[in-house]
Amino acid sequence: SGRHRVPRGATHLLAPVGDPEKLICVGLNYRDHCAEQDARPPRQPLIFSKFPSAITGPFDDIVLPRDSAEVDWEVELAAVIGKRGRHIVALEHVVGFTVANDVSARDWQTRNGRQWLLGKTFDTFCPLGPVIVTREAVPDAHNLWIRCSVNGRRMQDSSTRHLIFGVPALIAWVSRFVTLAPGDILLTGTPAGVGVFRKPPVFLKPGDEVQCEIEELGAICNRVV
């Protein structure tokens, strides 16, 4: 109707889901990301998690922790659960999709005892948004270009068609072990182009601007402080 519009400049967008029961992540789920680190593609999904307290808004700051010097970017397609279920085999349990940045402290993830959880879940380490695009509005979630730029320089440029395990397979796998609840978020993995595998490695520093974008879903842009 146009009667309920507000100026974009007068709004502050929050994450479309701010306090999910579960924030589930998948590692090594793009063929090109496996290739860039000489890793064999997994036979089964590799699941880890972030705490919901890592979630921040689509245009909010990423805060560099004082306990890490190797903070990296990871653009990811995120699926949002809309219907509770266990042993799910249908995509109908997904209400929609959004853009995520699985920010990662590589020094904690790969060294310091290989603390994957701690390296992934610092505060502000999951920018999310800008909106949830409903499942019905996305023609094919497994054929979308997915990109990340740092200070305008393209770092990741791939397609969700390179996913090893698609969204239905991931939901089926995770729901074997836990009940998925409305609002739960599933980050589906990142493509090639992360900073840690560049030669030499590149990590985020104060003042950097990270933009993550997925076709049909929009873009999020976060300043590093």
GROMACS .gro file of N, CA and C in nm, residues 68-183:
model
  348
   68SER      N    1   4.293  -1.205   1.956
   68SER     CA    2   4.321  -1.265   1.825
   68SER      C    3   4.385  -1.163   1.734
   69ALA      N    4   4.481  -1.210   1.652
   69ALA     CA    5   4.547  -1.126   1.552
   69ALA      C    6   4.522  -1.177   1.411
   70GLU      N    7   4.434  -1.276   1.396
   70GLU     CA    8   4.413  -1.338   1.266
   70GLU      C    9   4.264  -1.357   1.239
   71VAL      N   10   4.192  -1.246   1.226
   71VAL     CA   11   4.047  -1.251   1.206
   71VAL      C   12   4.018  -1.250   1.055
   72ASP      N   13   3.933  -1.341   1.012
   72ASP     CA   14   3.909  -1.370   0.870
   72ASP      C   15   3.760  -1.357   0.840
   73TRP      N   16   3.728  -1.353   0.712
   73TRP     CA   17   3.590  -1.340   0.663
   73TRP      C   18   3.544  -1.471   0.601
   74GLU      N   19   3.413  -1.495   0.599
   74GLU     CA   20   3.354  -1.611   0.533
   74GLU      C   21   3.210  -1.579   0.496
   75VAL      N   22   3.183  -1.543   0.371
   75VAL     CA   23   3.045  -1.521   0.329
   75VAL      C   24   2.973  -1.655   0.322
   76GLU      N   25   2.849  -1.658   0.370
   76GLU     CA   26   2.775  -1.785   0.373
   76GLU      C   27   2.626  -1.763   0.348
   77LEU      N   28   2.566  -1.859   0.279
   77LEU     CA   29   2.421  -1.869   0.269
   77LEU      C   30   2.368  -1.925   0.400
   78ALA      N   31   2.272  -1.855   0.460
   78ALA     CA   32   2.212  -1.901   0.585
   78ALA      C   33   2.066  -1.938   0.562
   79ALA      N   34   2.027  -2.055   0.610
   79ALA     CA   35   1.888  -2.099   0.604
   79ALA      C   36   1.826  -2.080   0.742
   80VAL      N   37   1.705  -2.027   0.744
   80VAL     CA   38   1.634  -2.003   0.870
   80VAL      C   39   1.520  -2.103   0.881
   81ILE      N   40   1.518  -2.177   0.992
   81ILE     CA   41   1.416  -2.278   1.014
   81ILE      C   42   1.283  -2.211   1.052
   82GLY      N   43   1.174  -2.259   0.993
   82GLY     CA   44   1.043  -2.201   1.022
   82GLY      C   45   0.946  -2.298   1.088
   83LYS      N   46   0.984  -2.426   1.091
   83LYS     CA   47   0.892  -2.527   1.144
   83LYS      C   48   0.971  -2.629   1.224
   84ARG      N   49   0.924  -2.657   1.346
   84ARG     CA   50   0.993  -2.751   1.434
   84ARG      C   51   0.991  -2.891   1.374
   85GLY      N   52   1.100  -2.965   1.393
   85GLY     CA   53   1.101  -3.101   1.343
   85GLY      C   54   1.228  -3.177   1.377
   86ARG      N   55   1.216  -3.307   1.374
   86ARG     CA   56   1.327  -3.400   1.394
   86ARG      C   57   1.321  -3.500   1.279
   87HIS      N   58   1.437  -3.548   1.234
   87HIS     CA   59   1.445  -3.640   1.120
   87HIS      C   60   1.373  -3.580   0.999
   88ILE      N   61   1.413  -3.458   0.965
   88ILE     CA   62   1.349  -3.383   0.857
   88ILE      C   63   1.410  -3.423   0.724
   89VAL      N   64   1.326  -3.441   0.625
   89VAL     CA   65   1.376  -3.473   0.491
   89VAL      C   66   1.322  -3.376   0.387
   90ALA      N   67   1.251  -3.271   0.430
   90ALA     CA   68   1.187  -3.181   0.335
   90ALA      C   69   1.234  -3.038   0.357
   91LEU      N   70   1.249  -2.964   0.248
   91LEU     CA   71   1.290  -2.824   0.254
   91LEU      C   72   1.180  -2.735   0.311
   92GLU      N   73   1.058  -2.788   0.325
   92GLU     CA   74   0.946  -2.709   0.374
   92GLU      C   75   0.967  -2.659   0.517
   93HIS      N   76   1.063  -2.715   0.589
   93HIS     CA   77   1.090  -2.668   0.724
   93HIS      C   78   1.172  -2.539   0.725
   94VAL      N   79   1.221  -2.496   0.609
   94VAL     CA   80   1.294  -2.370   0.597
   94VAL      C   81   1.196  -2.259   0.563
   95VAL      N   82   1.198  -2.150   0.640
   95VAL     CA   83   1.110  -2.038   0.611
   95VAL      C   84   1.172  -1.944   0.509
   96GLY      N   85   1.306  -1.938   0.506
   96GLY     CA   86   1.371  -1.850   0.411
   96GLY      C   87   1.522  -1.849   0.427
   97PHE      N   88   1.585  -1.756   0.355
   97PHE     CA   89   1.731  -1.749   0.349
   97PHE      C   90   1.778  -1.607   0.375
   98THR      N   91   1.902  -1.596   0.422
   98THR     CA   92   1.962  -1.466   0.445
   98THR      C   93   2.113  -1.478   0.426
   99VAL      N   94   2.183  -1.365   0.437
   99VAL     CA   95   2.328  -1.359   0.416
   99VAL      C   96   2.396  -1.357   0.553
  100ALA      N   97   2.505  -1.432   0.565
  100ALA     CA   98   2.581  -1.434   0.690
  100ALA      C   99   2.730  -1.420   0.661
  101ASN      N  100   2.801  -1.371   0.759
  101ASN     CA  101   2.948  -1.368   0.755
  101ASN      C  102   2.996  -1.446   0.876
  102ASP      N  103   3.054  -1.563   0.851
  102ASP     CA  104   3.106  -1.648   0.958
  102ASP      C  105   3.247  -1.600   0.993
  103VAL      N  106   3.254  -1.487   1.062
  103VAL     CA  107   3.384  -1.430   1.098
  103VAL      C  108   3.459  -1.529   1.186
  104SER      N  109   3.590  -1.544   1.160
  104SER     CA  110   3.666  -1.652   1.222
  104SER      C  111   3.803  -1.604   1.269
  105ALA      N  112   3.837  -1.635   1.394
  105ALA     CA  113   3.970  -1.608   1.447
  105ALA      C  114   4.056  -1.731   1.419
  106ARG      N  115   4.138  -1.723   1.314
  106ARG     CA  116   4.211  -1.842   1.268
  106ARG      C  117   4.315  -1.889   1.368
  107ASP      N  118   4.374  -1.796   1.446
  107ASP     CA  119   4.474  -1.840   1.542
  107ASP      C  120   4.413  -1.929   1.650
  108TRP      N  121   4.285  -1.907   1.681
  108TRP     CA  122   4.219  -1.996   1.777
  108TRP      C  123   4.165  -2.120   1.708
  109GLN      N  124   4.119  -2.105   1.586
  109GLN     CA  125   4.059  -2.219   1.515
  109GLN      C  126   4.163  -2.324   1.477
  110THR      N  127   4.282  -2.280   1.435
  110THR     CA  128   4.382  -2.374   1.381
  110THR      C  129   4.498  -2.399   1.475
  111ARG      N  130   4.514  -2.315   1.577
  111ARG     CA  131   4.621  -2.337   1.675
  111ARG      C  132   4.559  -2.324   1.814
  112ASN      N  133   4.639  -2.295   1.914
  112ASN     CA  134   4.586  -2.275   2.049
  112ASN      C  135   4.490  -2.387   2.090
  113GLY      N  136   4.527  -2.510   2.056
  113GLY     CA  137   4.442  -2.624   2.091
  113GLY      C  138   4.330  -2.648   1.993
  114ARG      N  139   4.331  -2.579   1.876
  114ARG     CA  140   4.228  -2.594   1.774
  114ARG      C  141   4.088  -2.573   1.833
  115GLN      N  142   4.071  -2.456   1.891
  115GLN     CA  143   3.945  -2.420   1.957
  115GLN      C  144   3.847  -2.364   1.854
  116TRP      N  145   3.784  -2.452   1.777
  116TRP     CA  146   3.692  -2.409   1.672
  116TRP      C  147   3.579  -2.322   1.729
  117LEU      N  148   3.517  -2.368   1.835
  117LEU     CA  149   3.405  -2.293   1.891
  117LEU      C  150   3.449  -2.154   1.935
  118LEU      N  151   3.556  -2.146   2.013
  118LEU     CA  152   3.601  -2.016   2.062
  118LEU      C  153   3.646  -1.927   1.948
  119GLY      N  154   3.711  -1.983   1.848
  119GLY     CA  155   3.759  -1.904   1.736
  119GLY      C  156   3.647  -1.851   1.647
  120LYS      N  157   3.529  -1.910   1.658
  120LYS     CA  158   3.418  -1.872   1.573
  120LYS      C  159   3.313  -1.785   1.642
  121THR      N  160   3.320  -1.773   1.773
  121THR     CA  161   3.203  -1.720   1.843
  121THR      C  162   3.229  -1.596   1.927
  122PHE      N  163   3.339  -1.524   1.900
  122PHE     CA  164   3.355  -1.394   1.964
  122PHE      C  165   3.233  -1.307   1.935
  123ASP      N  166   3.204  -1.214   2.023
  123ASP     CA  167   3.095  -1.120   1.999
  123ASP      C  168   3.112  -1.051   1.864
  124THR      N  169   3.002  -1.032   1.793
  124THR     CA  170   2.994  -0.967   1.660
  124THR      C  171   3.049  -1.054   1.548
  125PHE      N  172   3.077  -1.180   1.572
  125PHE     CA  173   3.138  -1.268   1.471
  125PHE      C  174   3.035  -1.335   1.381
  126CYS      N  175   2.909  -1.286   1.382
  126CYS     CA  176   2.809  -1.339   1.288
  126CYS      C  177   2.716  -1.228   1.239
  127PRO      N  178   2.768  -1.135   1.158
  127PRO     CA  179   2.677  -1.040   1.093
  127PRO      C  180   2.574  -1.115   1.009
  128LEU      N  181   2.450  -1.067   1.012
  128LEU     CA  182   2.339  -1.143   0.952
  128LEU      C  183   2.237  -1.046   0.893
  129GLY      N  184   2.188  -1.077   0.773
  129GLY     CA  185   2.082  -0.995   0.715
  129GLY      C  186   2.096  -0.984   0.562
  130PRO      N  187   2.047  -0.878   0.500
  130PRO     CA  188   1.974  -0.768   0.564
  130PRO      C  189   1.829  -0.805   0.598
  131VAL      N  190   1.778  -0.912   0.534
  131VAL     CA  191   1.639  -0.955   0.556
  131VAL      C  192   1.635  -1.107   0.541
  132ILE      N  193   1.522  -1.165   0.576
  132ILE     CA  194   1.494  -1.305   0.539
  132ILE      C  195   1.411  -1.302   0.411
  133VAL      N  196   1.463  -1.364   0.306
  133VAL     CA  197   1.388  -1.379   0.182
  133VAL      C  198   1.321  -1.517   0.187
  134THR      N  199   1.190  -1.519   0.174
  134THR     CA  200   1.117  -1.644   0.190
  134THR      C  201   1.159  -1.748   0.087
  135ARG      N  202   1.149  -1.872   0.127
  135ARG     CA  203   1.189  -1.984   0.041
  135ARG      C  204   1.119  -1.978  -0.094
  136GLU      N  205   0.992  -1.944  -0.095
  136GLU     CA  206   0.916  -1.941  -0.220
  136GLU      C  207   0.965  -1.833  -0.315
  137ALA      N  208   1.029  -1.729  -0.261
  137ALA     CA  209   1.076  -1.617  -0.344
  137ALA      C  210   1.214  -1.642  -0.403
  138VAL      N  211   1.280  -1.749  -0.363
  138VAL     CA  212   1.413  -1.781  -0.416
  138VAL      C  213   1.397  -1.897  -0.513
  139PRO      N  214   1.415  -1.873  -0.643
  139PRO     CA  215   1.391  -1.979  -0.743
  139PRO      C  216   1.474  -2.104  -0.719
  140ASP      N  217   1.603  -2.087  -0.686
  140ASP     CA  218   1.690  -2.203  -0.664
  140ASP      C  219   1.803  -2.160  -0.571
  141ALA      N  220   1.793  -2.198  -0.445
  141ALA     CA  221   1.895  -2.160  -0.347
  141ALA      C  222   2.030  -2.223  -0.376
  142HIS      N  223   2.031  -2.324  -0.463
  142HIS     CA  224   2.155  -2.393  -0.496
  142HIS      C  225   2.212  -2.349  -0.630
  143ASN      N  226   2.174  -2.228  -0.673
  143ASN     CA  227   2.231  -2.171  -0.795
  143ASN      C  228   2.231  -2.018  -0.784
  144LEU      N  229   2.299  -1.967  -0.682
  144LEU     CA  230   2.309  -1.824  -0.656
  144LEU      C  231   2.456  -1.785  -0.650
  145TRP      N  232   2.492  -1.672  -0.713
  145TRP     CA  233   2.630  -1.629  -0.692
  145TRP      C  234   2.644  -1.574  -0.550
  146ILE      N  235   2.766  -1.593  -0.496
  146ILE     CA  236   2.794  -1.558  -0.357
  146ILE      C  237   2.931  -1.491  -0.355
  147ARG      N  238   2.940  -1.371  -0.293
  147ARG     CA  239   3.061  -1.290  -0.303
  147ARG      C  240   3.093  -1.221  -0.172
  148CYS      N  241   3.222  -1.193  -0.155
  148CYS     CA  242   3.269  -1.114  -0.041
  148CYS      C  243   3.378  -1.020  -0.090
  149SER      N  244   3.370  -0.893  -0.051
  149SER     CA  245   3.472  -0.794  -0.083
  149SER      C  246   3.522  -0.730   0.045
  150VAL      N  247   3.652  -0.699   0.048
  150VAL     CA  248   3.712  -0.626   0.159
  150VAL      C  249   3.770  -0.497   0.104
  151ASN      N  250   3.721  -0.385   0.151
  151ASN     CA  251   3.762  -0.254   0.101
  151ASN      C  252   3.747  -0.242  -0.050
  152GLY      N  253   3.639  -0.302  -0.102
  152GLY     CA  254   3.612  -0.296  -0.244
  152GLY      C  255   3.686  -0.397  -0.329
  153ARG      N  256   3.776  -0.474  -0.271
  153ARG     CA  257   3.851  -0.577  -0.344
  153ARG      C  258   3.780  -0.711  -0.330
  154ARG      N  259   3.746  -0.770  -0.444
  154ARG     CA  260   3.674  -0.898  -0.442
  154ARG      C  261   3.764  -1.009  -0.389
  155MET      N  262   3.720  -1.074  -0.282
  155MET     CA  263   3.796  -1.182  -0.219
  155MET      C  264   3.734  -1.318  -0.247
  156GLN      N  265   3.602  -1.327  -0.244
  156GLN     CA  266   3.532  -1.452  -0.270
  156GLN      C  267   3.431  -1.428  -0.381
  157ASP      N  268   3.426  -1.517  -0.477
  157ASP     CA  269   3.335  -1.503  -0.591
  157ASP      C  270   3.303  -1.643  -0.642
  158SER      N  271   3.189  -1.696  -0.604
  158SER     CA  272   3.158  -1.835  -0.634
  158SER      C  273   3.007  -1.849  -0.655
  159SER      N  274   2.959  -1.969  -0.645
  159SER     CA  275   2.816  -1.999  -0.661
  159SER      C  276   2.776  -2.108  -0.564
  160THR      N  277   2.653  -2.100  -0.516
  160THR     CA  278   2.604  -2.205  -0.426
  160THR      C  279   2.589  -2.339  -0.497
  161ARG      N  280   2.603  -2.342  -0.629
  161ARG     CA  281   2.600  -2.472  -0.697
  161ARG      C  282   2.722  -2.556  -0.663
  162HIS      N  283   2.825  -2.493  -0.603
  162HIS     CA  284   2.944  -2.566  -0.562
  162HIS      C  285   2.933  -2.624  -0.422
  163LEU      N  286   2.818  -2.609  -0.359
  163LEU     CA  287   2.797  -2.673  -0.229
  163LEU      C  288   2.814  -2.824  -0.240
  164ILE      N  289   2.881  -2.884  -0.146
  164ILE     CA  290   2.895  -3.030  -0.143
  164ILE      C  291   2.766  -3.092  -0.090
  165PHE      N  292   2.717  -3.040   0.020
  165PHE     CA  293   2.589  -3.084   0.076
  165PHE      C  294   2.491  -2.967   0.068
  166GLY      N  295   2.380  -2.988  -0.004
  166GLY     CA  296   2.280  -2.885  -0.016
  166GLY      C  297   2.199  -2.868   0.111
  167VAL      N  298   2.113  -2.768   0.111
  167VAL     CA  299   2.036  -2.737   0.231
  167VAL      C  300   1.950  -2.855   0.278
  168PRO      N  301   1.875  -2.925   0.190
  168PRO     CA  302   1.796  -3.039   0.238
  168PRO      C  303   1.883  -3.147   0.304
  169ALA      N  304   1.999  -3.176   0.245
  169ALA     CA  305   2.087  -3.278   0.302
  169ALA      C  306   2.140  -3.234   0.438
  170LEU      N  307   2.173  -3.107   0.452
  170LEU     CA  308   2.223  -3.057   0.580
  170LEU      C  309   2.116  -3.063   0.688
  171ILE      N  310   1.995  -3.024   0.652
  171ILE     CA  311   1.885  -3.028   0.749
  171ILE      C  312   1.856  -3.173   0.790
  172ALA      N  313   1.858  -3.262   0.694
  172ALA     CA  314   1.834  -3.403   0.725
  172ALA      C  315   1.942  -3.456   0.820
  173TRP      N  316   2.068  -3.416   0.795
  173TRP     CA  317   2.179  -3.465   0.878
  173TRP      C  318   2.169  -3.409   1.020
  174VAL      N  319   2.154  -3.277   1.033
  174VAL     CA  320   2.153  -3.215   1.165
  174VAL      C  321   2.033  -3.262   1.246
  175SER      N  322   1.918  -3.277   1.180
  175SER     CA  323   1.797  -3.314   1.254
  175SER      C  324   1.795  -3.461   1.294
  176ARG      N  325   1.896  -3.538   1.253
  176ARG     CA  326   1.913  -3.673   1.309
  176ARG      C  327   1.954  -3.666   1.455
  177PHE      N  328   2.019  -3.556   1.493
  177PHE     CA  329   2.078  -3.546   1.626
  177PHE      C  330   2.004  -3.449   1.718
  178VAL      N  331   1.946  -3.343   1.661
  178VAL     CA  332   1.879  -3.243   1.745
  178VAL      C  333   1.747  -3.203   1.679
  179THR      N  334   1.655  -3.159   1.760
  179THR     CA  335   1.529  -3.104   1.709
  179THR      C  336   1.553  -2.962   1.662
  180LEU      N  337   1.518  -2.934   1.538
  180LEU     CA  338   1.530  -2.799   1.485
  180LEU      C  339   1.404  -2.720   1.520
  181ALA      N  340   1.425  -2.597   1.565
  181ALA     CA  341   1.315  -2.513   1.613
  181ALA      C  342   1.301  -2.389   1.526
  182PRO      N  343   1.182  -2.331   1.520
  182PRO     CA  344   1.164  -2.206   1.445
  182PRO      C  345   1.262  -2.099   1.491
  183GLY      N  346   1.327  -2.037   1.395
  183GLY     CA  347   1.427  -1.934   1.426
  183GLY      C  348   1.569  -1.986   1.428
   0.00000   0.00000   0.00000
